[in-house]
Short mmCIF file of C-alpha atoms in Angstrom, two decimals:
data_model
loop_
_atom_site.label_atom_id
_atom_site.label_comp_id
_atom_site.label_asym_id
_atom_site.label_seq_id
_atom_site.Cartn_x
_atom_site.Cartn_y
_atom_site.Cartn_z
CA MET A 1 -3.65 -8.07 -14.27
CA PRO A 2 -1.75 -5.92 -12.16
CA HIS A 3 -2.67 -1.81 -12.60
CA ILE A 4 0.78 -1.47 -14.22
CA ASN A 5 3.40 -3.60 -16.50
CA LEU A 6 6.03 -4.69 -13.63
CA THR A 7 7.78 -6.60 -16.36
CA ASN A 8 8.44 -10.02 -14.14
CA GLU A 9 6.86 -12.45 -12.75
CA TYR A 10 7.38 -12.65 -9.25
CA PRO A 11 3.83 -12.20 -6.74
CA GLY A 12 3.22 -9.78 -4.30
CA ILE A 13 5.65 -7.26 -2.81
CA ARG A 14 8.53 -8.70 -3.89
CA SER A 15 7.09 -8.00 -8.29
CA LEU A 16 6.46 -3.68 -7.28
CA PHE A 17 10.29 -4.33 -5.07
CA ILE A 18 11.93 -5.45 -7.95
CA TYR A 19 9.69 -2.30 -10.20
CA ARG A 20 11.41 0.55 -7.65
CA PRO A 21 14.06 -0.15 -6.47
CA GLU A 22 14.48 3.29 -4.74
CA THR A 23 11.61 2.64 -2.88
CA ALA A 24 11.99 -1.63 -1.80
CA ALA A 25 15.49 -0.15 0.03
CA PRO A 26 14.16 2.16 2.45
CA MET A 27 10.52 -0.39 3.08
CA ASN A 28 12.72 -3.90 3.22
CA ALA A 29 15.02 -2.25 6.22
CA LEU A 30 11.64 -1.06 7.48
CA VAL A 31 10.70 -4.77 7.76
CA GLN A 32 13.35 -5.99 8.36
CA ALA A 33 14.23 -3.52 11.78
CA MET A 34 10.30 -4.11 12.70
CA LEU A 35 10.03 -8.47 12.05
CA HIS A 36 13.43 -9.89 11.87
CA ASN A 37 16.40 -7.58 13.87
CA PRO A 38 16.37 -8.93 17.11
CA HIS A 39 14.29 -7.51 19.79
CA PRO A 40 14.38 -7.35 23.38
CA SER A 41 11.18 -8.10 24.40
CA LEU A 42 8.95 -9.60 22.07
CA SER A 43 9.97 -12.55 19.07
CA ALA A 44 10.43 -11.95 15.42
CA GLY A 45 6.93 -15.07 15.85
CA GLU A 46 5.29 -12.53 18.12
CA ARG A 47 6.08 -9.90 16.11
CA GLU A 48 4.52 -11.69 12.85
CA LEU A 49 1.47 -12.72 14.21
CA ILE A 50 1.33 -8.91 14.53
CA ALA A 51 1.30 -9.06 10.81
CA THR A 52 -0.31 -11.19 10.18
CA TYR A 53 -3.56 -10.53 11.84
CA VAL A 54 -3.64 -6.46 10.60
CA SER A 55 -3.00 -8.25 6.92
CA ARG A 56 -6.40 -10.28 7.74
CA LEU A 57 -8.23 -6.95 8.83
CA ASN A 58 -7.07 -5.57 5.49
CA THR A 59 -8.17 -8.51 3.40
CA CYS A 60 -4.76 -8.45 1.99
CA LYS A 61 -3.86 -12.11 0.40
CA TYR A 62 -0.81 -12.09 -0.31
CA CYS A 63 0.17 -9.86 3.04
CA CYS A 64 -2.07 -12.85 5.40
CA ASN A 65 -0.84 -15.81 3.62
CA ILE A 66 3.32 -14.63 3.79
CA HIS A 67 3.72 -13.61 7.22
CA GLY A 68 1.20 -15.83 8.59
CA ALA A 69 3.83 -18.82 6.50
CA ILE A 70 7.19 -16.94 8.43
CA ALA A 71 4.80 -16.47 11.63
CA LYS A 72 4.80 -20.24 11.21
CA HIS A 73 8.13 -20.54 11.04
CA GLN A 74 9.88 -18.40 13.31
CA LEU A 75 6.91 -20.33 16.12
CA GLY A 76 8.83 -24.11 15.81
CA ASN A 77 6.32 -24.66 12.66
CA ASN A 78 3.55 -23.98 14.27
CA GLY A 79 0.63 -23.28 12.33
CA ASP A 80 -2.63 -23.80 14.54
CA ILE A 81 -1.55 -21.10 16.32
CA VAL A 82 -1.17 -18.97 13.29
CA GLN A 83 -5.24 -20.21 12.97
CA GLN A 84 -5.47 -19.93 15.71
CA VAL A 85 -4.70 -15.88 16.04
CA LEU A 86 -6.97 -15.41 12.96
CA SER A 87 -9.77 -16.66 14.10
CA ASP A 88 -10.01 -15.84 17.39
CA PRO A 89 -6.92 -13.78 19.36
CA GLU A 90 -9.21 -13.22 22.19
CA THR A 91 -8.97 -18.03 22.39
CA ALA A 92 -5.72 -17.38 21.08
CA PRO A 93 -3.06 -20.16 22.94
CA ILE A 94 -0.93 -16.99 23.05
CA SER A 95 0.11 -14.84 26.11
CA SER A 96 -2.70 -11.96 27.92
CA LYS A 97 -0.24 -9.44 26.68
CA MET A 98 0.26 -10.29 23.25
CA LYS A 99 -3.77 -10.85 23.21
CA ALA A 100 -3.62 -7.06 24.54
CA LEU A 101 -1.07 -5.70 22.48
CA LEU A 102 -3.21 -7.23 18.55
CA LYS A 103 -6.49 -5.60 20.27
CA ILE A 104 -3.86 -2.15 20.05
CA ALA A 105 -3.45 -3.01 16.45
CA ALA A 106 -6.66 -3.66 15.49
CA LYS A 107 -7.98 -0.52 16.53
CA VAL A 108 -4.34 1.33 14.68
CA GLN A 109 -6.06 -0.45 11.48
CA SER A 110 -9.14 1.23 11.95
CA GLY A 111 -7.47 4.42 13.18
CA GLY A 112 -4.26 5.85 14.62
CA LYS A 113 -7.31 7.91 16.99
CA ASN A 114 -8.71 4.90 17.50
CA VAL A 115 -6.29 3.54 20.62
CA LEU A 116 -7.64 5.05 23.87
CA PRO A 117 -5.62 4.94 26.90
CA ALA A 118 -7.39 2.42 28.31
CA ASP A 119 -6.28 -0.33 24.95
CA ILE A 120 -2.91 1.29 26.39
CA GLU A 121 -3.25 0.63 30.38
CA LEU A 122 -5.05 -3.11 29.67
CA ALA A 123 -1.92 -3.75 27.47
CA ARG A 124 0.17 -2.25 30.46
CA SER A 125 -0.93 -4.55 33.06
CA GLU A 126 -0.47 -7.80 30.57
CA GLY A 127 3.32 -7.08 31.38
CA ALA A 128 3.55 -4.56 27.46
CA THR A 129 6.66 -2.49 27.57
CA ASP A 130 6.74 0.78 26.46
CA ILE A 131 9.11 -0.44 23.50
CA GLU A 132 6.18 -3.34 22.87
CA LEU A 133 4.01 -0.95 22.76
CA HIS A 134 5.55 0.94 20.18
CA ASP A 135 6.59 -1.82 18.13
CA ALA A 136 3.12 -3.23 17.97
CA VAL A 137 1.68 0.70 16.94
CA LEU A 138 4.29 0.95 14.35
CA ILE A 139 3.60 -2.66 12.43
CA ALA A 140 0.12 -2.19 12.83
CA ALA A 141 0.51 1.05 11.19
CA ALA A 142 3.45 -0.44 8.06
CA PHE A 143 0.91 -3.25 7.46
CA CYS A 144 -1.55 -0.37 6.35
CA MET A 145 0.63 0.46 4.13
CA TYR A 146 2.41 -2.52 3.05
CA ASN A 147 -1.38 -4.33 2.41
CA ARG A 148 -2.36 -0.85 0.38
CA TYR A 149 0.21 -1.34 -1.53
CA VAL A 150 0.34 -4.31 -3.01
CA ASP A 151 -3.93 -4.16 -3.02
CA GLY A 152 -4.04 -1.24 -5.15
CA LEU A 153 -1.21 -2.32 -7.82
CA ALA A 154 -3.61 -5.28 -8.20
CA THR A 155 -0.09 -7.05 -8.20
CA TRP A 156 -0.47 -11.18 -8.68
CA GLN A 157 -1.15 -13.54 -5.35
CA PRO A 158 -0.92 -16.69 -5.79
CA ASP A 159 -3.15 -19.26 -4.27
CA ASP A 160 -0.77 -21.74 -3.60
CA ALA A 161 -0.02 -23.23 0.25
CA GLU A 162 3.50 -24.71 -0.79
CA LEU A 163 4.00 -21.24 -2.39
CA TYR A 164 3.55 -18.87 1.09
CA ASP A 165 5.31 -22.02 3.06
CA LYS A 166 8.44 -22.46 1.06
CA MET A 167 8.55 -17.95 0.91
CA GLY A 168 7.30 -18.20 3.95
CA GLU A 169 10.94 -20.55 5.29
CA GLN A 170 13.34 -19.18 3.69
CA ARG A 171 11.90 -15.02 5.13
CA ALA A 172 12.29 -16.51 8.72
CA ARG A 173 15.72 -18.08 8.27
CA GLU A 174 17.32 -15.48 5.82
CA GLY A 175 15.88 -12.27 7.49
CA TYR A 176 13.88 -9.93 4.52
CA LEU A 177 17.64 -8.93 2.39
CA THR A 178 18.06 -12.07 0.32
CA PRO A 179 16.73 -12.24 -2.84
CA PRO A 180 14.20 -13.72 -4.05
CA PHE A 181 13.63 -17.15 -5.26
CA LYS A 182 12.16 -17.41 -8.81
CA VAL A 183 8.29 -18.44 -8.74
CA ALA A 184 7.06 -21.45 -11.48
CA THR A 185 4.25 -19.55 -12.94
CA GLY A 186 1.80 -21.57 -14.26
CA ASP A 187 -0.56 -20.53 -12.36
CA SER A 188 0.06 -17.12 -13.19
CA GLN A 189 -2.62 -14.48 -14.89
CA MET B 1 0.88 13.65 25.92
CA ALA B 2 1.84 10.71 23.94
CA HIS B 3 0.35 6.57 24.87
CA ILE B 4 4.19 6.29 25.83
CA LYS B 5 7.03 7.93 27.80
CA LEU B 6 9.32 9.57 25.17
CA LEU B 7 12.45 10.95 25.31
CA ASN B 8 12.23 14.44 24.61
CA GLU B 9 8.29 15.90 24.93
CA GLU B 10 8.36 18.46 23.27
CA LEU B 11 8.95 17.27 19.69
CA PRO B 12 5.69 17.01 18.33
CA GLY B 13 4.08 14.21 15.86
CA ILE B 14 6.37 11.09 13.92
CA VAL B 15 9.42 13.98 14.98
CA GLY B 16 9.44 12.15 18.66
CA LEU B 17 8.76 9.48 18.12
CA LEU B 18 11.27 8.99 14.96
CA ASN B 19 13.98 10.34 18.17
CA TYR B 20 12.56 6.81 20.50
CA ARG B 21 13.27 4.53 18.16
CA PRO B 22 16.18 5.46 15.82
CA GLU B 23 16.23 1.77 14.62
CA THR B 24 13.31 1.79 12.08
CA ALA B 25 13.57 5.80 11.65
CA ARG B 26 15.95 5.58 9.48
CA PRO B 27 14.37 3.47 6.87
CA LEU B 28 11.40 5.49 7.91
CA LEU B 29 12.74 8.89 6.42
CA ASP B 30 14.30 7.26 3.71
CA LEU B 31 11.24 6.30 2.12
CA ALA B 32 9.37 9.87 2.30
CA GLU B 33 12.93 11.30 1.13
CA THR B 34 13.22 9.27 -1.83
CA LEU B 35 9.25 9.04 -2.17
CA LEU B 36 8.53 13.11 -1.36
CA ARG B 37 11.66 14.91 -2.64
CA GLY B 38 13.44 11.74 -4.99
CA PRO B 39 13.75 11.89 -8.92
CA SER B 40 10.30 11.42 -9.94
CA SER B 41 7.91 13.23 -13.14
CA LEU B 42 5.99 14.35 -10.00
CA THR B 43 7.10 17.37 -8.50
CA SER B 44 7.60 18.08 -5.28
CA GLY B 45 4.85 19.81 -4.79
CA GLU B 46 1.79 17.30 -6.45
CA ARG B 47 3.76 15.32 -4.36
CA GLU B 48 3.48 16.87 -1.04
CA ILE B 49 -0.17 17.69 -1.92
CA ILE B 50 -0.80 13.89 -2.12
CA ALA B 51 0.46 13.28 1.18
CA ALA B 52 -1.42 15.72 2.43
CA SER B 53 -4.37 14.67 1.34
CA VAL B 54 -4.52 11.52 2.23
CA SER B 55 -4.00 12.66 5.27
CA TYR B 56 -6.66 15.03 5.82
CA TRP B 57 -8.94 11.96 5.23
CA ASN B 58 -7.38 10.23 7.99
CA LYS B 59 -7.26 13.03 9.82
CA CYS B 60 -3.87 12.68 11.23
CA HIS B 61 -3.38 16.95 11.90
CA PHE B 62 -0.12 16.95 11.93
CA CYS B 63 0.65 15.32 9.09
CA HIS B 64 -1.87 16.80 7.38
CA THR B 65 -0.70 20.32 7.77
CA SER B 66 2.89 19.73 8.29
CA HIS B 67 2.98 17.95 4.60
CA ALA B 68 0.08 21.22 3.27
CA ALA B 69 3.01 23.62 4.79
CA ALA B 70 5.57 21.70 2.58
CA ALA B 71 3.59 21.70 -0.36
CA ALA B 72 2.73 25.33 -0.06
CA ALA B 73 6.94 26.07 0.33
CA HIS B 74 7.45 23.96 -2.68
CA LEU B 75 4.86 25.79 -4.69
CA GLY B 76 5.71 29.27 -3.30
CA SER B 77 1.72 29.83 -2.00
CA ASP B 78 0.38 31.33 0.87
CA ILE B 79 -0.11 28.76 3.80
CA GLY B 80 -3.72 28.55 2.19
CA LEU B 81 -3.48 25.85 0.71
CA ILE B 82 -3.57 24.22 4.14
CA ASP B 83 -7.16 24.80 4.12
CA ASP B 84 -7.78 24.74 0.07
CA ILE B 85 -6.36 21.32 0.09
CA LYS B 86 -9.38 19.95 3.15
CA ALA B 87 -11.97 21.49 1.03
CA GLY B 88 -10.21 19.57 -2.46
CA LEU B 89 -8.40 21.87 -3.99
CA PRO B 90 -10.77 24.47 -5.65
CA ASN B 91 -8.89 27.26 -5.35
CA THR B 92 -5.59 26.19 -6.57
CA PRO B 93 -4.40 25.72 -10.60
CA VAL B 94 -3.43 21.71 -10.25
CA SER B 95 -3.73 19.26 -13.66
CA ASP B 96 -6.25 17.00 -14.70
CA LYS B 97 -4.22 14.15 -13.90
CA LEU B 98 -3.16 16.25 -10.17
CA ARG B 99 -6.82 15.24 -9.43
CA ALA B 100 -7.37 11.65 -11.07
CA LEU B 101 -4.22 11.01 -8.86
CA LEU B 102 -6.04 12.35 -5.97
CA HIS B 103 -8.83 10.30 -6.58
CA ILE B 104 -7.34 7.08 -6.85
CA ALA B 105 -5.19 7.61 -3.32
CA HIS B 106 -7.92 8.52 -1.89
CA GLN B 107 -9.67 4.47 -2.34
CA VAL B 108 -5.90 3.41 -1.76
CA GLN B 109 -6.52 5.12 1.94
CA ARG B 110 -9.80 2.88 1.98
CA ASN B 111 -8.65 0.01 0.89
CA GLY B 112 -6.06 -0.97 -1.88
CA LYS B 113 -8.47 -3.12 -3.60
CA ASN B 114 -11.04 0.29 -4.00
CA VAL B 115 -8.63 1.40 -7.21
CA THR B 116 -10.59 -0.05 -9.76
CA ASP B 117 -9.64 -1.02 -13.44
CA GLU B 118 -11.44 2.59 -14.45
CA ASP B 119 -9.90 4.39 -11.43
CA ILE B 120 -6.22 4.21 -13.34
CA SER B 121 -7.44 4.22 -17.11
CA PHE B 122 -9.11 7.28 -16.52
CA ALA B 123 -5.42 8.99 -14.90
CA ARG B 124 -4.09 7.40 -17.82
CA ASP B 125 -5.75 9.32 -20.00
CA LEU B 126 -5.26 12.14 -18.21
CA GLY B 127 -1.11 11.35 -19.22
CA ALA B 128 -0.60 9.24 -16.16
CA THR B 129 2.23 7.37 -16.72
CA ASP B 130 2.66 3.82 -14.80
CA GLN B 131 5.38 4.90 -12.68
CA GLU B 132 3.01 7.64 -11.74
CA LEU B 133 0.13 5.55 -10.77
CA HIS B 134 2.95 3.30 -9.05
CA ASP B 135 3.70 6.45 -6.82
CA THR B 136 0.12 8.15 -6.32
CA VAL B 137 -0.58 4.48 -4.44
CA LEU B 138 2.92 3.50 -2.50
CA ILE B 139 2.53 8.18 -0.93
CA ALA B 140 -1.33 7.29 0.13
CA ALA B 141 -0.37 3.45 1.12
CA ALA B 142 2.92 5.47 2.82
CA PHE B 143 0.74 7.84 4.72
CA CYS B 144 -1.61 4.79 6.03
CA MET B 145 1.27 4.20 7.81
CA TYR B 146 2.95 7.09 9.34
CA ASN B 147 -0.91 8.90 10.24
CA ARG B 148 -1.67 6.01 12.19
CA TYR B 149 1.91 5.61 13.72
CA VAL B 150 1.43 9.43 15.35
CA ASP B 151 -1.75 9.33 15.44
CA GLY B 152 -2.36 5.59 17.54
CA LEU B 153 0.52 6.73 19.98
CA GLY B 154 -1.35 9.90 21.10
CA THR B 155 0.97 12.65 19.84
CA TRP B 156 0.93 16.48 20.38
CA ALA B 157 0.75 18.01 17.81
CA PRO B 158 0.41 22.00 17.65
CA GLY B 159 -3.22 23.73 16.18
CA PRO B 160 -2.60 26.61 14.08
CA ASN B 161 -1.74 26.40 10.04
CA GLU B 162 1.16 29.19 10.70
CA ALA B 163 2.89 26.74 13.82
CA TYR B 164 3.81 24.95 10.37
CA THR B 165 5.87 27.31 8.51
CA ALA B 166 8.73 26.48 9.31
CA MET B 167 8.36 23.17 9.47
CA GLY B 168 7.34 23.11 5.66
CA GLU B 169 10.12 25.01 4.52
CA ARG B 170 12.51 23.10 6.53
CA MET B 171 10.72 19.64 4.55
CA ALA B 172 10.45 20.70 1.28
CA HIS B 173 13.96 22.24 1.34
CA VAL B 174 16.44 20.49 3.48
CA GLY B 175 14.09 17.27 3.10
CA TYR B 176 13.50 14.10 5.35
CA GLY B 177 16.21 12.61 7.42
CA LYS B 178 18.58 15.83 6.91
CA ASN B 179 20.01 17.71 8.69
#
């Protein structure tokens, strides 16, 4: 049961966005700008991997599953990369630059001050640009917000992998600003 | 020195970052404006106290001191409020409801799952509404973002409390993303 009466049956953050449209608008605009809009050098799939990984570190089931599904669809329907990043970024089939950015994202997740000049230098030596460093830090920081919002109000977080895949396909294709489709609530709490 | 080359290195804390990346600055500012100055049954002073407290627990000097200064500007208190927020408000007359909401904010600061049914019913018994509970959780969560953004990129921040007085006045009375 969510901690407050959300009066709708959408899962995760979608239930909160419908409850409070005034804050949903900037939160959705932020995720659209960070993860979906064209980027000078990071693909949408790479940016979704950062979001998915940080959500896992924060143990937020809904955000990890939905962004994992979006990442999969942004990466040419390759769910293996997502699972490998979640189990160990160091051995996952991603670029050395992405590994260094994920390391920075993990530092941000544990506390902004944990990012050290050496972490930045390592990422730079693998080719990371200022914009990429900026965006990796902001994506990691922002998911420390979205994850806490979703868990802190105890939203409904289904266990249905197919549902996340379907929602993820929609977001990969349409971005974040279109309405969510109605979810069958048979397994709603 | 920040970890990246900002366009204007004299701008402190989040200000230099917002100036660096306008695409993400707009929603970040709109969210702060809505959360802290938009219509709510919590006063802006109360909401700034939540923001400043979470920022203190996250050890973000810039966000803590500037939002505490904004709280002082809303409440007409002197700048001593900044240190009183650090100490858990022993010398500031705040409602028991706000103290219960601050406890929830502290739980969120550690991890969203730390908020218990008991924390929620305790705040409800002191008069907290659904929207106040929602906004408290979201303010706490949002400052877990702003704080990490500011510190994760190694921005600089003025030291003494007095350096934040004018900034706090502007945040309180002009707003976020307003000129």
